[in-house]
Backbone as CSV, one residue per row, in Angstrom:
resi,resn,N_x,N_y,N_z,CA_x,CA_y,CA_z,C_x,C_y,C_z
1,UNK,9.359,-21.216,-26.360,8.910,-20.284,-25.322,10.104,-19.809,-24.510
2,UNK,10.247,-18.413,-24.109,11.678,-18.004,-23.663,11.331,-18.531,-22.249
3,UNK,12.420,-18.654,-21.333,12.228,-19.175,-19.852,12.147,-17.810,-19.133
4,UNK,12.549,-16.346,-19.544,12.077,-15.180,-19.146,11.042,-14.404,-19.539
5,UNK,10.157,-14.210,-19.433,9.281,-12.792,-20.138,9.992,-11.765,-19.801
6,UNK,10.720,-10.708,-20.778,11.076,-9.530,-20.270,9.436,-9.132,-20.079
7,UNK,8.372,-9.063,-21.385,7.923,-8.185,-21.178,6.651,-7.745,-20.151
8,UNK,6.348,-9.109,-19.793,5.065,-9.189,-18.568,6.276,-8.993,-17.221
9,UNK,7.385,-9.016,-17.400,8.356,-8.958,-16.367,7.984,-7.027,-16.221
10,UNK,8.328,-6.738,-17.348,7.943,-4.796,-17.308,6.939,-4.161,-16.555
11,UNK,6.025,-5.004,-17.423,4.625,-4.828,-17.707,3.730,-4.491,-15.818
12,UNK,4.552,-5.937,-14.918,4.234,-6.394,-13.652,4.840,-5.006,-12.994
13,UNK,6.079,-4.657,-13.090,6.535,-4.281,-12.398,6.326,-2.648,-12.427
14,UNK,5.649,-2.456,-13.457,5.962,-0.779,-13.910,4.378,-0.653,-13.067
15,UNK,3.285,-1.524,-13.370,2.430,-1.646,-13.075,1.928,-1.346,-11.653
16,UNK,2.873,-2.129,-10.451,2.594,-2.463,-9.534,3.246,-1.769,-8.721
17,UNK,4.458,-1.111,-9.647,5.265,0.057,-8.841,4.080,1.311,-8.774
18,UNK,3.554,1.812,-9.810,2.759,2.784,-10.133,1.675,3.174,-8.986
19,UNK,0.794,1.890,-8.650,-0.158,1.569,-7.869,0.264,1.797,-6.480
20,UNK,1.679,1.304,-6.187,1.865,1.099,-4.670,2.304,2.238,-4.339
21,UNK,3.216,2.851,-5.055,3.926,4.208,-5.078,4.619,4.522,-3.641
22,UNK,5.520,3.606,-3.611,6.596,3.442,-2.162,6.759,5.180,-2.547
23,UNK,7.465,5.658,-3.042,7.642,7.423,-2.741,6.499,8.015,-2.281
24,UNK,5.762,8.004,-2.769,4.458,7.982,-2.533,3.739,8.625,-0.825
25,UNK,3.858,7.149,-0.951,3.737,6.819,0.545,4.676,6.655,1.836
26,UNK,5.782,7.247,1.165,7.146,7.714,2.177,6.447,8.537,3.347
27,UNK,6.216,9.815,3.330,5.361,10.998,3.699,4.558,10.043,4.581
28,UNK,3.679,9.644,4.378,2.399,9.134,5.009,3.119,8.172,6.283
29,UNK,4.628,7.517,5.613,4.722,6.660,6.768,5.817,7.231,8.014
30,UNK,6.427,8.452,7.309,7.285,9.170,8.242,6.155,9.790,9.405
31,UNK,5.038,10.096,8.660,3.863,10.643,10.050,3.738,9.427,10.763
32,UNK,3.070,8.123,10.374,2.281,7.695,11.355,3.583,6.856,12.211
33,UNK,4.863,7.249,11.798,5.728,7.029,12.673,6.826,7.756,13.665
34,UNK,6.017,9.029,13.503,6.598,10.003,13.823,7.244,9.824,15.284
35,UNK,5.904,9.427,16.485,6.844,9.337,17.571,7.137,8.221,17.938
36,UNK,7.921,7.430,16.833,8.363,5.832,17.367,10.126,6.132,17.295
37,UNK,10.826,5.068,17.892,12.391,5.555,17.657,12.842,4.896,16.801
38,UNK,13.978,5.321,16.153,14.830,4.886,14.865,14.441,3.309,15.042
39,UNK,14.667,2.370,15.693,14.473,0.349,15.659,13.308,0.656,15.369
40,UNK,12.222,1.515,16.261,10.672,0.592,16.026,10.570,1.302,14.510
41,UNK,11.202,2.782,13.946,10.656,2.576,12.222,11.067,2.006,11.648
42,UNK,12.330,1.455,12.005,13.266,0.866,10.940,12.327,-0.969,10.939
43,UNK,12.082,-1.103,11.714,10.967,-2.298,12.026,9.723,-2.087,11.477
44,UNK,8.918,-1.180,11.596,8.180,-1.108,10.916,7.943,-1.112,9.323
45,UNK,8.802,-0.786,9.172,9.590,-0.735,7.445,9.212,-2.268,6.555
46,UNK,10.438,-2.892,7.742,10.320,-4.268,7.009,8.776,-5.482,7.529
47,UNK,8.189,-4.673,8.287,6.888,-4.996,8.793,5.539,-5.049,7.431
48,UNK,6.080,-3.649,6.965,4.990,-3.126,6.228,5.415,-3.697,4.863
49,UNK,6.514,-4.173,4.402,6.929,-4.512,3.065,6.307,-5.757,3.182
50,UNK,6.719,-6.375,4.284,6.608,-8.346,4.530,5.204,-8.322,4.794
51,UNK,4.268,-7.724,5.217,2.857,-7.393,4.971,2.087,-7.525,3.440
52,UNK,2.797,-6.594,3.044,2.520,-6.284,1.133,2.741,-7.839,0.963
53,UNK,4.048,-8.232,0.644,4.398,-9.304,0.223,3.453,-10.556,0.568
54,UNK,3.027,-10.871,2.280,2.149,-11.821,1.961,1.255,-11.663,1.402
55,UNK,0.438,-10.209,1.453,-0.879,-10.160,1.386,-0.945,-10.291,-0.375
56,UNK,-0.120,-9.913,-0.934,-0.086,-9.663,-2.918,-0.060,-11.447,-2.771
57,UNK,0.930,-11.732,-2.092,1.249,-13.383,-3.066,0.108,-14.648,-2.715
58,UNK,-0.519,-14.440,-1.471,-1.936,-15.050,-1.433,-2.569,-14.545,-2.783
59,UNK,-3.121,-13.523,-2.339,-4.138,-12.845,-3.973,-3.444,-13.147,-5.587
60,UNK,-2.025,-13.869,-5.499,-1.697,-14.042,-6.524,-2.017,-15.368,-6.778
61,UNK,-1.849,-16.591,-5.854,-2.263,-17.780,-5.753,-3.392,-17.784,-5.972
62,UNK,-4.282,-17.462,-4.988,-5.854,-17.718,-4.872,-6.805,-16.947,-4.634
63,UNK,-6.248,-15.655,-5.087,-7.263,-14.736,-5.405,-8.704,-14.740,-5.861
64,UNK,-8.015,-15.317,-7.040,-9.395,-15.574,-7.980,-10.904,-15.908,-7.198
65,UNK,-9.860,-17.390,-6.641,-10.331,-18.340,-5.754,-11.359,-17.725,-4.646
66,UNK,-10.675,-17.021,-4.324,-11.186,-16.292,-2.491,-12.240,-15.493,-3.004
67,UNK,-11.958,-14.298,-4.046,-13.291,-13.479,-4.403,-14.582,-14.342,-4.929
68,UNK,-13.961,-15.540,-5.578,-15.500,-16.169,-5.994,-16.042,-16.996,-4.828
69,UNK,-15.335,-17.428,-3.971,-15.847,-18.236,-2.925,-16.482,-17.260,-1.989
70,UNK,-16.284,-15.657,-1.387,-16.809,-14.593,-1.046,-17.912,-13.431,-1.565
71,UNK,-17.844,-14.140,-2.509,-18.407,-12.959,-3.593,-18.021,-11.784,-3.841
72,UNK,-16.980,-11.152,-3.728,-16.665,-10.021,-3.363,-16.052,-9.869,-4.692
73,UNK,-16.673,-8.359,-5.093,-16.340,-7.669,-6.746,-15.007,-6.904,-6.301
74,UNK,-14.418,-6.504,-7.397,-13.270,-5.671,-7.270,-13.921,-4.200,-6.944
75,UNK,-15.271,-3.781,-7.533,-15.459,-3.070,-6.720,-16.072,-2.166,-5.425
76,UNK,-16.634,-3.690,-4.778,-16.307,-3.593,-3.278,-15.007,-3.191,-2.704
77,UNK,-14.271,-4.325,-3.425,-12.799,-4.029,-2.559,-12.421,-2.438,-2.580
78,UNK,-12.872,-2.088,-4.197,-12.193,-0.235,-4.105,-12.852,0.742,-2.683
79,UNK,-14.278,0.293,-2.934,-14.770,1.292,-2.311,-14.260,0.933,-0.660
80,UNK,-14.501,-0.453,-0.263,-13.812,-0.423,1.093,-12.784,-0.204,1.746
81,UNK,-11.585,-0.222,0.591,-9.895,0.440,0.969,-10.249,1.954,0.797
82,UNK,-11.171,2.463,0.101,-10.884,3.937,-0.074,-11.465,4.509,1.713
83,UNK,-12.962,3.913,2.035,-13.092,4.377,2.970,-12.436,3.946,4.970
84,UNK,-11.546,2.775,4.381,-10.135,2.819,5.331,-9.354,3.851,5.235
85,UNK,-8.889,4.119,4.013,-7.904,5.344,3.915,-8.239,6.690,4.158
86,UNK,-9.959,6.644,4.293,-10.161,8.081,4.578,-10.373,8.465,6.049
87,UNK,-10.837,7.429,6.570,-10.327,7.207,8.478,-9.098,7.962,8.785
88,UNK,-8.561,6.898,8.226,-6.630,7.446,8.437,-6.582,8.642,8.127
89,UNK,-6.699,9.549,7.009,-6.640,10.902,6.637,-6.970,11.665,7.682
90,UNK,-8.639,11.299,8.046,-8.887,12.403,8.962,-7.861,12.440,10.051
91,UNK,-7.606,10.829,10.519,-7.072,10.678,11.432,-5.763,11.851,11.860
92,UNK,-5.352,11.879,10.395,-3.891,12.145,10.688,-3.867,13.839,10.239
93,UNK,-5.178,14.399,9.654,-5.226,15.777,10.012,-6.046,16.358,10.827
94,UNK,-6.303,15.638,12.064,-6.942,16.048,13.280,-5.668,16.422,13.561
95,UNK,-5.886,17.522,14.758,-5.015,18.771,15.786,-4.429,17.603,16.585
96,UNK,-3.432,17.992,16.982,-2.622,17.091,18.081,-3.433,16.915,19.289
97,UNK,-3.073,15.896,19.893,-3.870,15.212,21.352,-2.542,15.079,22.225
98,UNK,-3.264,14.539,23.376,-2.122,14.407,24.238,-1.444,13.627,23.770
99,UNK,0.040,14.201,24.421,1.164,12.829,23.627,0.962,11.128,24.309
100,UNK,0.714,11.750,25.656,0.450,10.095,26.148,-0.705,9.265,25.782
101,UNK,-1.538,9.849,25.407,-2.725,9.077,24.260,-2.119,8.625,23.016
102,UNK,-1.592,9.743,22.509,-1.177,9.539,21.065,0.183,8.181,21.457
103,UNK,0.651,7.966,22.385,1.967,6.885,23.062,1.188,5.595,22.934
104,UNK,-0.077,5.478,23.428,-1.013,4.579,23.951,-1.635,4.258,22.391
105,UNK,-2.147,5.008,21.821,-2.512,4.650,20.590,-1.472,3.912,19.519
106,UNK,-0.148,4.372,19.598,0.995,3.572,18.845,1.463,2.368,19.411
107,UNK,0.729,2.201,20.381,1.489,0.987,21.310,0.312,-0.337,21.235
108,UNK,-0.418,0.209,20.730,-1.803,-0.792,20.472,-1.855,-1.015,18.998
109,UNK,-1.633,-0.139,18.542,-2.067,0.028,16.700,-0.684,-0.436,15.878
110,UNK,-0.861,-1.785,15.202,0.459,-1.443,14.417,0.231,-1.002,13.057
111,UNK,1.550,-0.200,12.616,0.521,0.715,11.487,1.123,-0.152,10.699
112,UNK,2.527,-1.197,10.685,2.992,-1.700,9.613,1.506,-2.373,8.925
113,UNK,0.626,-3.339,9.894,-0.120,-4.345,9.232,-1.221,-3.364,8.504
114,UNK,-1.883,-2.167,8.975,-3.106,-0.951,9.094,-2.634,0.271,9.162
115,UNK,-2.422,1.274,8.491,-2.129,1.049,7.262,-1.490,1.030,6.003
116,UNK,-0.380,0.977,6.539,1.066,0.773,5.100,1.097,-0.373,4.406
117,UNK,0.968,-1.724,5.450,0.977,-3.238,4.502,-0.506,-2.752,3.680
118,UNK,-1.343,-2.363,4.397,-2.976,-2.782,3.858,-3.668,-1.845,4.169
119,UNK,-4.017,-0.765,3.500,-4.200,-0.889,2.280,-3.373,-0.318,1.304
120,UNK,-1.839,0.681,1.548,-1.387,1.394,0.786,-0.834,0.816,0.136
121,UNK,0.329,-0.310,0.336,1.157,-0.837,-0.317,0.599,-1.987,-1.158
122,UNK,-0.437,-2.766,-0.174,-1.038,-4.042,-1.104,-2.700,-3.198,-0.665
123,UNK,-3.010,-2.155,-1.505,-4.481,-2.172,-1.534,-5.076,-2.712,-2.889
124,UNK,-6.558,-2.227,-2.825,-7.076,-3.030,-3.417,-6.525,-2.865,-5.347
125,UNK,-6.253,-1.747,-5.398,-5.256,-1.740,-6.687,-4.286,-3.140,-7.044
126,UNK,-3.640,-2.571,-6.359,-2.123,-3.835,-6.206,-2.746,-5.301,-6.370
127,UNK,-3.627,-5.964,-5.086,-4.401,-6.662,-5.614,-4.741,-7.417,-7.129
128,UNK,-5.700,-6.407,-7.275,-6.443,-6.761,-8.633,-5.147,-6.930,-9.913
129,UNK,-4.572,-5.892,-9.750,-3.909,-6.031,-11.099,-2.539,-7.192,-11.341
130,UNK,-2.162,-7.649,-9.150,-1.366,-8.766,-9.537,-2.004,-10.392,-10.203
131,UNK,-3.855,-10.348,-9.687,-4.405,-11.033,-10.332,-4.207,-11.421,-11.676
132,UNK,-4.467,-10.277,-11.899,-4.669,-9.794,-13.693,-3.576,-10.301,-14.595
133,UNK,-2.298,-10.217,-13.453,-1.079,-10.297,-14.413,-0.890,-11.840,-14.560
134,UNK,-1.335,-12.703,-13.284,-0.795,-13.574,-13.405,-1.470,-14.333,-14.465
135,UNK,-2.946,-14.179,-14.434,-3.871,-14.404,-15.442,-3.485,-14.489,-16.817
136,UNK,-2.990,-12.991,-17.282,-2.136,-12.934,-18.413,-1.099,-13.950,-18.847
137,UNK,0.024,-13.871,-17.853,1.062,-15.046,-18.077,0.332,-15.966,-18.765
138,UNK,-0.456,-16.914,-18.042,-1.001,-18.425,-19.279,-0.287,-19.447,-18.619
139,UNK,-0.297,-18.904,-17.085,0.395,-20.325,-16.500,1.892,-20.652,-17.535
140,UNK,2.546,-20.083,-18.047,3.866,-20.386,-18.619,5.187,-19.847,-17.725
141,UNK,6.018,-20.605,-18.129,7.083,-21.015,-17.137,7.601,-19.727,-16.917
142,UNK,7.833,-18.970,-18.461,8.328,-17.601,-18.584,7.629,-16.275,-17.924
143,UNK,6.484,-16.824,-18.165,5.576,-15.162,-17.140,5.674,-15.490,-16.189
144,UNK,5.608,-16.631,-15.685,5.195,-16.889,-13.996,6.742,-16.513,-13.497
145,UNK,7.841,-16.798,-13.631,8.899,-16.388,-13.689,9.238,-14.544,-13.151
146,UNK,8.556,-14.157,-14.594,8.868,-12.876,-14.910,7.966,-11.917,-13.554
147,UNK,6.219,-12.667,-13.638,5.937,-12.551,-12.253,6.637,-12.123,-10.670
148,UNK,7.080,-13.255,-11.317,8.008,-13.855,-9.396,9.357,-12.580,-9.078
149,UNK,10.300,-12.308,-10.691,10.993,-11.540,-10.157,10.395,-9.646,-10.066
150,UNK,9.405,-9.761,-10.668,8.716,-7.983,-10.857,8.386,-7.788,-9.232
151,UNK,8.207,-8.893,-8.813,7.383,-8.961,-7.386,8.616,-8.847,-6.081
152,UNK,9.577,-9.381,-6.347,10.508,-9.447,-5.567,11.406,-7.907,-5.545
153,UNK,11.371,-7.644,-6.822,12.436,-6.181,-7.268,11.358,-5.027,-6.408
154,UNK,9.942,-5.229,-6.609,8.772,-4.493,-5.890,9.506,-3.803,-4.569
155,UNK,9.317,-4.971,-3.598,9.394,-5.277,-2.582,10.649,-4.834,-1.822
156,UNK,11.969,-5.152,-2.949,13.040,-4.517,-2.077,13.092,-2.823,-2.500
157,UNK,12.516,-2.585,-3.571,12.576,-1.583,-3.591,11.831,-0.936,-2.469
158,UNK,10.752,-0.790,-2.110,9.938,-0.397,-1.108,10.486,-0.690,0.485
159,UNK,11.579,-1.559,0.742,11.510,-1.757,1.645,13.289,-0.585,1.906
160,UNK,13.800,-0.245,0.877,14.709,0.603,0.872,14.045,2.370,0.672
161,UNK,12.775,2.443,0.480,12.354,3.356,-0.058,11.933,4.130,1.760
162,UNK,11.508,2.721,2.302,11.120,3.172,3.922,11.983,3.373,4.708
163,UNK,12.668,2.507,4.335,14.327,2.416,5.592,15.049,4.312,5.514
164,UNK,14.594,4.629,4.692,15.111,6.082,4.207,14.756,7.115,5.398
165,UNK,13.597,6.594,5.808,12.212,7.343,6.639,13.409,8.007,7.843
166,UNK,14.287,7.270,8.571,14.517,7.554,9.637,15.823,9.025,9.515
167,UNK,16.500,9.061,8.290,16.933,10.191,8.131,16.172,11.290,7.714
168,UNK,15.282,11.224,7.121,14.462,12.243,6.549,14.051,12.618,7.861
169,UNK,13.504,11.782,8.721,12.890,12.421,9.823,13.536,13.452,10.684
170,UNK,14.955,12.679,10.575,15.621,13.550,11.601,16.265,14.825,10.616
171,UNK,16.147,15.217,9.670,16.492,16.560,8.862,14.921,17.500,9.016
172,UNK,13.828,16.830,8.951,12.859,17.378,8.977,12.670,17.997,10.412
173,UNK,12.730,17.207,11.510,12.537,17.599,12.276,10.854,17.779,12.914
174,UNK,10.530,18.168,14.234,9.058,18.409,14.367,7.916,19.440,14.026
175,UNK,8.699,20.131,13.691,7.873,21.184,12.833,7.412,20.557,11.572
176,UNK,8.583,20.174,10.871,8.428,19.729,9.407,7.584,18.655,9.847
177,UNK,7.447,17.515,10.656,7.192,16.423,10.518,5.194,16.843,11.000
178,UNK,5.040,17.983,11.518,4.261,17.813,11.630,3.355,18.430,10.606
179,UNK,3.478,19.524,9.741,3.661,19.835,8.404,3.130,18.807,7.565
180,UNK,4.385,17.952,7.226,4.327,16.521,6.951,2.573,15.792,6.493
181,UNK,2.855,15.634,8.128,1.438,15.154,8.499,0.359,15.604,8.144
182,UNK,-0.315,16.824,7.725,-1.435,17.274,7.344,-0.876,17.246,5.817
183,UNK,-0.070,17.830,5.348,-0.308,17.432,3.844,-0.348,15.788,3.765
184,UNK,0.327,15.269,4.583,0.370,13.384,3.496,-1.570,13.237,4.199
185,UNK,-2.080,13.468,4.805,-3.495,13.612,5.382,-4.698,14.213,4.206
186,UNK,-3.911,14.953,3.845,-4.648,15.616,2.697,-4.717,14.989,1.016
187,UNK,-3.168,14.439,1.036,-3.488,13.311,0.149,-4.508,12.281,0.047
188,UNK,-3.825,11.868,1.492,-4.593,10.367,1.511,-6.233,10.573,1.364
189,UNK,-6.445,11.763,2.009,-7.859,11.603,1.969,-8.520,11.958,0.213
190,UNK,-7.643,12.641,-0.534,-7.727,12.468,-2.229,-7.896,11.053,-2.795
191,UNK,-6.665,10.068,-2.122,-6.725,8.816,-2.782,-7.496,8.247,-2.351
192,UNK,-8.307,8.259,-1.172,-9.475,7.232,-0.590,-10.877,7.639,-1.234
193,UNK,-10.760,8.755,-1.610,-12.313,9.388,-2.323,-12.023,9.057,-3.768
194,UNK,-10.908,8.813,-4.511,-10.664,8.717,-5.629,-11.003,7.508,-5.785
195,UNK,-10.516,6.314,-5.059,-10.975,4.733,-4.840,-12.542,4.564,-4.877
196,UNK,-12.797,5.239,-3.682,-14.659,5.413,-3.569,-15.331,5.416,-4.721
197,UNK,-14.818,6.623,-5.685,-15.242,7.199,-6.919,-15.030,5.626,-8.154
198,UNK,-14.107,5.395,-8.004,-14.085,4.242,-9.010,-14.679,2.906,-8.997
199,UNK,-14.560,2.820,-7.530,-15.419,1.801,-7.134,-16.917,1.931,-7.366
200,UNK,-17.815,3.242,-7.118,-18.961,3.907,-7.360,-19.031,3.426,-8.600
201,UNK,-18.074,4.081,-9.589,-18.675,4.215,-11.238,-18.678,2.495,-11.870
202,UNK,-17.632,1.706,-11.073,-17.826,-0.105,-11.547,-19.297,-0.096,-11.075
203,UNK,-19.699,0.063,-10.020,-21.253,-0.207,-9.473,-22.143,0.231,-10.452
204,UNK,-21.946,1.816,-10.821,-22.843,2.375,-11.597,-22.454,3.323,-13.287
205,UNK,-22.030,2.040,-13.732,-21.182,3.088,-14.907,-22.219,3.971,-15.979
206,UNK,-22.790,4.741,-15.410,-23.700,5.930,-15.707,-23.228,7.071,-14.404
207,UNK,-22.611,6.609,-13.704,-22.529,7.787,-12.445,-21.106,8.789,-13.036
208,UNK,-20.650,8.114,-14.534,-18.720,8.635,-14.153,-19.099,9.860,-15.275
């Protein structure tokens, strides 16, 4: 038995990159950090990665564990991250408010934990399929391995993918950034109905 899996090493990582889509979700996090200063995004960054990270490596341990002790299907989980993410959407293509509300609202809300750690980066996708993988492995020294480093390469990647946020912002500027904001709004609210939808058709696979 090799002591590496290249290929569940691939397999994890191509996988879980796909799902989380740090580029992705660049956009989405330059808005909901729009009026914080260079420390609090650059903090938030490694907030929202170290978020992902616990929240995947519980569900990688005892995932299994937790959904059967809860009952909770994978697709519950879809449909309930989709209709978190579609909150946020509206949220973030509603018309501007006062700034000192909108001050008051960032000062209460952290978006690293709600929602970049959870649900974008570790939603219910990411989740399931780090289950899946570890499942695959076979408990061997080599997947669990190959696991451990797909998960780690994840992570710094994403956490370099955010740190980016604070120059982009400042080339974009407030026009752009607010721009920004209604298209990554318009996404998100695609990917939260798209979740809904899949989650729907596991419930009712006659509905797809």
């Amino acid at each position: 038995m090799a002591v590496f899996d290249v290929t569940i090493f691939l397999s994890t990582f191509m996988t879980l990159f796909v799902i989380a889509d740090p580029l992705g979700n660049l956009p989405v996090f330059i808005a909901l950090t729009a009026r914080n200063t260079n420390k609090e995004r650059n903090r938030a960054a490694w907030q929202s990665v170290l978020t992902s990270a616990i929240v995947l490596a519980i569900f990688a341990v005892f995932g299994k564990y937790i959904l059967d002790l809860l009952g909770i299907t994978t697709a519950a989980m879809q449909i309930s991250g989709g209709i978190l993410l579609l909150l946020v959407a509206l949220q973030l293509m509603q018309d501007e408010s006062n700034p000192q509300e909108e001050e008051a609202k960032a000062s209460s809300v952290n978006i690293a934990l709600v929602p970049m750690g959870i649900p974008l980066l570790a939603g219910p996708g990411a989740i399931v399929a780090i289950m899946i993988k570890v499942e695959e492995s076979g408990d061997t020294l080599g997947g669990i391995l190959a696991i451990i480093a797909a998960f780690i390469l994840l992570h710094i990647i994403e956490w370099v993918v955010l740190r980016f946020a604070s120059p982009m912002h400042r080339l974009l500027g407030e026009g752009g950034t607010v721009f920004l904001t209604r298209i990554a709004g318009m996404l998100l609210a695609a990917i939260s109905v798209q979740l809904i939808i899949a989650g729907a058709v596991s419930v009712w696979p006659g509905a797809a």
